Every structure is written in C-alpha cells, then in structure tokens.
Tab-separated table of C-alpha atoms and ligand atoms in Angstrom:
chain	number	residue	atom	x	y	z
A	767	UNK	CA	22.398	14.334	72.385
A	768	UNK	CA	19.519	16.226	70.764
A	769	UNK	CA	16.158	15.873	72.501
A	770	UNK	CA	14.472	14.542	69.343
A	771	UNK	CA	17.203	11.887	69.054
A	772	UNK	CA	16.707	10.863	72.681
A	773	UNK	CA	12.975	10.427	72.113
A	774	UNK	CA	13.694	8.362	68.999
A	775	UNK	CA	16.091	6.128	70.938
A	776	UNK	CA	13.427	5.572	73.619
A	777	UNK	CA	10.809	4.377	71.148
A	778	UNK	CA	8.568	7.404	70.754
A	779	UNK	CA	8.315	6.950	66.983
A	780	UNK	CA	10.135	8.018	63.853
A	781	UNK	CA	12.530	10.965	64.020
A	782	UNK	CA	9.887	13.132	62.377
A	783	UNK	CA	7.254	12.111	64.952
A	784	UNK	CA	9.706	12.766	67.796
A	785	UNK	CA	10.579	16.238	66.514
A	786	UNK	CA	6.844	16.942	66.244
A	787	UNK	CA	6.186	15.794	69.820
A	788	UNK	CA	8.748	18.304	71.108
A	789	UNK	CA	7.688	21.197	68.860
A	790	UNK	CA	4.025	20.725	69.733
A	791	UNK	CA	4.720	20.963	73.457
A	792	UNK	CA	4.296	17.331	74.494
A	793	UNK	CA	7.727	16.916	76.083
A	794	UNK	CA	8.936	18.108	79.483
A	795	UNK	CA	12.288	17.536	81.171
A	796	UNK	CA	12.941	16.932	84.840
A	797	UNK	CA	15.983	18.650	86.321
A	798	UNK	CA	18.405	17.522	89.024
A	799	UNK	CA	15.947	18.435	91.802
A	800	UNK	CA	13.788	15.298	92.023
A	801	UNK	CA	10.999	17.248	93.748
A	802	UNK	CA	10.818	20.034	91.142
A	803	UNK	CA	8.160	19.829	88.409
A	804	UNK	CA	9.348	19.100	84.846
A	805	UNK	CA	10.056	21.989	82.476
A	806	UNK	CA	8.570	22.273	78.985
A	807	UNK	CA	11.047	22.194	76.094
A	808	UNK	CA	9.886	22.917	72.532
A	809	UNK	CA	13.324	22.933	70.858
A	810	UNK	CA	13.750	19.509	69.206
A	811	UNK	CA	17.486	20.136	68.774
A	812	UNK	CA	18.013	21.040	72.440
A	813	UNK	CA	21.170	19.275	73.695
A	814	UNK	CA	20.647	17.059	76.750
A	815	UNK	CA	22.833	14.579	78.625
A	816	UNK	CA	20.846	11.329	78.341
A	817	UNK	CA	22.305	9.428	81.330
A	818	UNK	CA	19.986	9.838	84.307
A	819	UNK	CA	17.502	11.905	82.279
A	820	UNK	CA	13.822	11.764	83.183
A	821	UNK	CA	11.319	12.804	80.541
A	822	UNK	CA	7.604	13.480	80.687
A	823	UNK	CA	6.035	12.715	77.321
A	824	UNK	CA	2.346	13.366	76.758
A	825	UNK	CA	1.877	13.393	80.522
A	826	UNK	CA	3.674	10.110	81.202
A	827	UNK	CA	7.054	9.897	82.988
A	828	UNK	CA	9.752	8.030	81.106
A	829	UNK	CA	13.257	7.443	82.492
A	830	UNK	CA	15.996	7.287	79.843
A	831	UNK	CA	17.498	3.831	79.339
A	832	UNK	CA	20.309	3.323	76.835
A	833	UNK	CA	19.171	-0.299	76.537
A	834	UNK	CA	15.840	-1.720	77.677
A	835	UNK	CA	15.816	-4.598	80.154
A	836	UNK	CA	12.425	-5.434	81.650
A	837	UNK	CA	10.665	-8.245	83.456
A	838	UNK	CA	7.053	-9.128	82.769
A	839	UNK	CA	4.775	-11.289	84.896
A	840	UNK	CA	3.322	-13.243	82.007
A	841	UNK	CA	-0.351	-14.043	82.556
A	842	UNK	CA	-2.017	-17.209	81.298
A	843	UNK	CA	-3.742	-16.968	77.940
A	844	UNK	CA	-1.069	-14.924	76.182
A	845	UNK	CA	1.364	-15.855	73.409
A	846	UNK	CA	5.045	-14.895	73.314
A	847	UNK	CA	4.799	-14.038	69.623
A	848	UNK	CA	4.565	-10.762	67.740
A	849	UNK	CA	2.028	-12.483	65.486
A	850	UNK	CA	-0.072	-14.613	67.833
A	851	UNK	CA	-2.388	-17.253	66.419
A	852	UNK	CA	-5.031	-17.764	69.124
A	853	UNK	CA	-4.362	-15.566	72.186
A	854	UNK	CA	-3.296	-11.936	72.676
A	855	UNK	CA	0.412	-11.249	72.339
A	856	UNK	CA	2.424	-10.506	75.478
A	857	UNK	CA	3.724	-7.451	73.603
A	858	UNK	CA	0.287	-5.812	73.958
A	859	UNK	CA	1.004	-5.669	77.725
A	860	UNK	CA	3.935	-3.293	77.157
A	861	UNK	CA	3.722	0.464	76.534
A	862	UNK	CA	4.213	1.643	72.945
A	863	UNK	CA	7.766	3.001	73.450
A	864	UNK	CA	8.998	-0.462	74.508
A	865	UNK	CA	7.388	-1.918	71.387
A	866	UNK	CA	8.899	0.717	69.106
A	867	UNK	CA	12.488	1.090	70.270
A	868	UNK	CA	14.801	1.296	67.274
A	869	UNK	CA	17.121	-1.600	66.589
A	870	UNK	CA	19.399	-1.488	63.530
A	871	UNK	CA	17.172	1.173	61.970
A	872	UNK	CA	13.861	-0.679	62.437
A	873	UNK	CA	11.365	0.215	65.173
A	874	UNK	CA	11.091	-3.384	66.321
A	875	UNK	CA	11.148	-2.879	70.090
A	876	UNK	CA	12.107	-5.312	72.805
A	877	UNK	CA	12.157	-9.094	72.235
A	878	UNK	CA	11.353	-11.844	74.725
A	879	UNK	CA	14.227	-13.921	76.097
A	880	UNK	CA	12.895	-17.308	74.986
A	881	UNK	CA	9.237	-18.253	75.006
A	882	UNK	CA	6.665	-19.594	77.418
A	883	UNK	CA	3.555	-21.530	76.370
A	884	UNK	CA	0.260	-19.651	76.261
A	885	UNK	CA	-0.900	-21.306	79.509
A	886	UNK	CA	2.429	-20.852	81.355
A	887	UNK	CA	2.671	-17.919	83.762
A	888	UNK	CA	5.544	-16.118	85.426
A	889	UNK	CA	8.912	-14.562	84.773
A	890	UNK	CA	9.628	-13.379	81.251
A	891	UNK	CA	12.542	-11.090	80.442
A	892	UNK	CA	12.520	-8.770	77.446
A	893	UNK	CA	15.235	-6.596	75.986
A	894	UNK	CA	16.534	-4.821	72.899
A	895	UNK	CA	20.083	-5.972	73.698
A	896	UNK	CA	20.808	-8.879	71.365
A	897	UNK	CA	23.838	-10.080	73.326
A	898	UNK	CA	21.841	-10.143	76.565
A	899	UNK	CA	19.051	-12.145	74.896
A	900	UNK	CA	21.554	-14.579	73.417
A	901	UNK	CA	23.440	-15.008	76.682
A	902	UNK	CA	20.288	-15.876	78.606
A	903	UNK	CA	18.504	-17.977	76.004
A	904	UNK	CA	21.333	-19.928	74.400
A	905	UNK	CA	21.173	-23.617	75.410
A	906	UNK	CA	24.990	-23.576	75.530
A	907	UNK	CA	24.982	-21.059	78.387
A	908	UNK	CA	22.998	-23.377	80.693
A	909	UNK	CA	21.184	-20.614	82.557
A	910	UNK	CA	19.002	-22.384	85.138
A	911	UNK	CA	15.276	-21.695	84.947
A	912	UNK	CA	13.060	-22.771	87.820
A	913	UNK	CA	9.457	-23.810	87.193
A	914	UNK	CA	6.775	-24.466	89.800
A	915	UNK	CA	4.837	-27.385	88.395
A	916	UNK	CA	1.349	-28.492	89.481
A	917	UNK	CA	0.768	-32.118	88.593
A	918	UNK	CA	-2.326	-34.184	87.882
A	919	UNK	CA	-1.049	-37.243	89.751
A	920	UNK	CA	0.833	-37.428	93.031
A	921	UNK	CA	4.537	-37.252	92.278
A	922	UNK	CA	6.631	-40.255	93.299
A	923	UNK	CA	10.247	-40.471	94.392
A	924	UNK	CA	10.850	-42.692	91.357
A	925	UNK	CA	9.568	-39.950	89.019
A	926	UNK	CA	11.876	-37.420	90.673
A	927	UNK	CA	14.823	-39.806	90.239
A	928	UNK	CA	13.932	-40.316	86.562
A	929	UNK	CA	13.726	-36.564	85.938
A	930	UNK	CA	17.162	-36.094	87.506
A	931	UNK	CA	18.700	-39.094	85.752
A	932	UNK	CA	17.346	-38.041	82.337
A	933	UNK	CA	14.379	-38.856	80.131
A	934	UNK	CA	14.278	-39.289	76.358
A	935	UNK	CA	11.852	-37.031	74.486
A	936	UNK	CA	10.402	-37.846	71.086
A	937	UNK	CA	12.549	-35.446	69.013
A	938	UNK	CA	16.044	-36.332	70.289
A	939	UNK	CA	17.620	-39.625	71.384
A	940	UNK	CA	19.837	-37.826	73.913
A	941	UNK	CA	18.238	-37.760	77.362
A	942	UNK	CA	17.334	-34.429	78.966
A	943	UNK	CA	17.923	-34.022	82.681
A	944	UNK	CA	16.500	-31.735	85.300
A	945	UNK	CA	19.306	-29.878	87.080
A	946	UNK	CA	17.215	-30.030	90.266
A	947	UNK	CA	13.819	-31.343	91.306
A	948	UNK	CA	12.303	-30.565	94.671
A	949	UNK	CA	9.063	-32.106	95.915
A	950	UNK	CA	6.882	-29.374	97.425
A	951	UNK	CA	3.757	-31.394	98.134
A	952	UNK	CA	1.879	-34.402	96.813
A	953	UNK	CA	1.145	-32.740	93.461
A	954	UNK	CA	3.756	-29.981	93.187
A	955	UNK	CA	7.452	-29.788	92.357
A	956	UNK	CA	10.047	-27.140	91.595
A	957	UNK	CA	11.904	-28.238	88.475
A	958	UNK	CA	15.148	-26.581	87.367
A	959	UNK	CA	16.111	-26.835	83.692
A	960	UNK	CA	19.188	-25.471	81.966
A	961	UNK	CA	17.893	-25.998	78.414
A	962	UNK	CA	14.799	-24.627	76.721
A	963	UNK	CA	13.339	-27.261	74.443
A	964	UNK	CA	9.825	-26.937	73.070
A	965	UNK	CA	7.268	-27.816	75.817
A	966	UNK	CA	10.149	-29.292	77.767
A	967	UNK	CA	8.581	-29.412	81.219
A	968	UNK	CA	5.297	-30.824	79.952
A	969	UNK	CA	7.042	-33.439	77.816
A	970	UNK	CA	9.431	-34.479	80.602
A	971	UNK	CA	6.579	-34.984	83.048
A	972	UNK	CA	4.582	-36.897	80.428
A	973	UNK	CA	7.642	-39.092	79.815
A	974	UNK	CA	7.672	-40.167	83.476
A	975	UNK	CA	3.926	-40.889	83.470
A	976	UNK	CA	2.554	-37.712	85.031
A	977	UNK	CA	0.798	-34.654	83.584
A	978	UNK	CA	1.359	-30.904	84.008
A	979	UNK	CA	-1.752	-29.049	85.108
A	980	UNK	CA	-0.125	-25.730	85.945
A	981	UNK	CA	3.242	-24.193	85.079
A	982	UNK	CA	4.796	-21.059	86.528
A	983	UNK	CA	8.397	-19.901	85.982
A	984	UNK	CA	9.628	-17.963	88.986
A	985	UNK	CA	13.399	-17.805	88.572
A	986	UNK	CA	15.996	-17.318	85.821
A	987	UNK	CA	19.595	-17.571	86.931
A	988	UNK	CA	19.760	-15.798	90.276
A	989	UNK	CA	16.847	-13.459	89.464
A	990	UNK	CA	13.391	-14.210	90.854
A	991	UNK	CA	10.045	-12.883	89.650
A	992	UNK	CA	9.185	-9.698	91.572
A	993	UNK	CA	6.364	-10.766	93.913
A	994	UNK	CA	4.843	-7.269	93.736
A	995	UNK	CA	4.139	-7.621	90.008
A	996	UNK	CA	0.598	-8.825	89.343
A	997	UNK	CA	0.042	-10.975	86.251
A	998	UNK	CA	0.299	-8.691	83.216
A	999	UNK	CA	2.476	-6.084	84.954
A	1000	UNK	CA	6.061	-5.237	83.988
A	1001	UNK	CA	8.943	-3.213	85.391
A	1002	UNK	CA	12.435	-2.135	84.410
A	1003	UNK	CA	15.262	-4.342	85.661
A	1004	UNK	CA	17.394	-2.538	88.221
A	1005	UNK	CA	21.215	-2.537	88.190
A	1006	UNK	CA	20.977	-5.060	91.078
A	1007	UNK	CA	18.764	-7.354	88.955
A	1008	UNK	CA	21.210	-7.113	86.056
A	1009	UNK	CA	24.092	-7.925	88.382
A	1010	UNK	CA	22.204	-11.061	89.489
A	1011	UNK	CA	21.786	-12.105	85.859
A	1012	UNK	CA	25.403	-11.273	85.079
A	1013	UNK	CA	26.502	-13.690	87.747
A	1014	UNK	CA	24.814	-16.705	86.133
B	731	LIG	N1	8.277	-26.028	79.453
B	731	LIG	C1	7.014	-26.140	78.992
B	731	LIG	O1	6.506	-27.244	78.789
B	731	LIG	N2	6.321	-24.993	78.761
B	731	LIG	C2	6.823	-23.767	79.007
B	731	LIG	O2	6.136	-22.769	78.800
B	731	LIG	C3	8.133	-23.671	79.492
B	731	LIG	C4	8.845	-24.822	79.702
C-alpha cells in the first residue's frame, strides 16, 4: 500500500493533504526494531506493508489500524453528538485522525456505539466499523450494559423486585426489565440492561418512585471500563478486548 494511501486510511486528511505531509517531511516510519528511531520517508508513493506498521506523523506516534475500535471514559458535561446543543461534543476529546477516518468516501471518522446522556459518565465505545456498531447497539442483540446508579432515596427490596419484574415507561405499553439489579448500599445499585431506550435508567428508577442522582456505565458485554483511563481519556481496544466483545 502506498504511504499516502495509508495516511489517508488513518484519517490524516484528504489524499492531497496526505501526499503533502509525506513530501514535506512530516512522516517517519518505524522499522522492525522497536528500539530503533523512526526513519524519514518523503516518497508519498513508497510501498509499505500496513499490518503492524507504526508511523510518526508531525511528531506523534500512530499505530496503523485497519479499523478503529476505541474506548472513551466519557466525562460528565459532554454530549454524544457531532452537533451538540448545550455541552461540548465527546468527539472533541479524540485526536483529529480518529475524527477524520474515511468511511465510504467521506471523512466522517469514528461513531459512538449508542449514546449516553450529557451527565452520564463511563464506558463509551467508538468505531468506524458499521457492523461492529450495529452488533453492539442493536436492541435485538441484547448486549448487557451495566450501570452504577446513585439514587436520591434509599433503594428498597420492593423497588429491586419491580425493576427485575418489569416497569412500564410512558412511550411503550410493553414493560422493560432489568436483566440484573444488585444493591450495593443504601443509595446505590448496579443495574444491567439489555436494551437502550432513551433515558432508560432514569425513567425506570422514576417509575419505581426513586430518582437517579448519578449514572456511570462501567461494563458492556464482557468488557469493563479500563480503570486507568481518567475521565476524558481514550485508548485503542486490544485484540483481547475485542475478543471479550465478540463473546457477547
Ligand atoms: N439510561 C439513562 O437514563 N441515561 C443514560 O445515559 C444511559 C442509560
């Protein structure tokens, strides 16, 4: 694959911009020796094997990924929209190449797997792989998502039973059930949902007479939020992470 094409695939801009980056000396390539410094390449048409490639572009290391799969620790006060209305977009927390990866000819970048409310924190997955996004966000696939919920009022055993048995929300006569509900303390539960309705956790807790004061998603399928990621930080998913998600 030509170096300019690799840069384009990784989100470094239009083909013309990518060729320019190489020709103007902004791109270096690491070799097989992990300890060796990267080598400058100014030939935009230089043929490179992309798998395992590590680039250095404008001084920043960038490992080649055929598809992008990342986790973000979503902070409070951010919207999961490209066009946010009141708070900064979560996409501003990602580096430009992740926001510009080409998809069907457009530089649209990675997309969030479902959405979290502006005040919800925790695990958010993003990808440019449409099948992956569909598999994890489709209500039909029943991928369990675990939320740590802080409640205004002390939670009762009756409320837990109601959440497990099913509550009716205002937009659908069919009851929605929690797949699991664990009491963690007087005002905290872990709630597992396999659907993703609008404000589902908040509406379910309101339906049983309580109120959500804090909401944090810490697990999707078998994958937990990386505890080393501070709010606002992201990292690539590893093959082990992807295997965990594949097993859901
Ligand atoms: N349920 C909610 O109410 N809000 C979220 O952000 C996610 C699930």
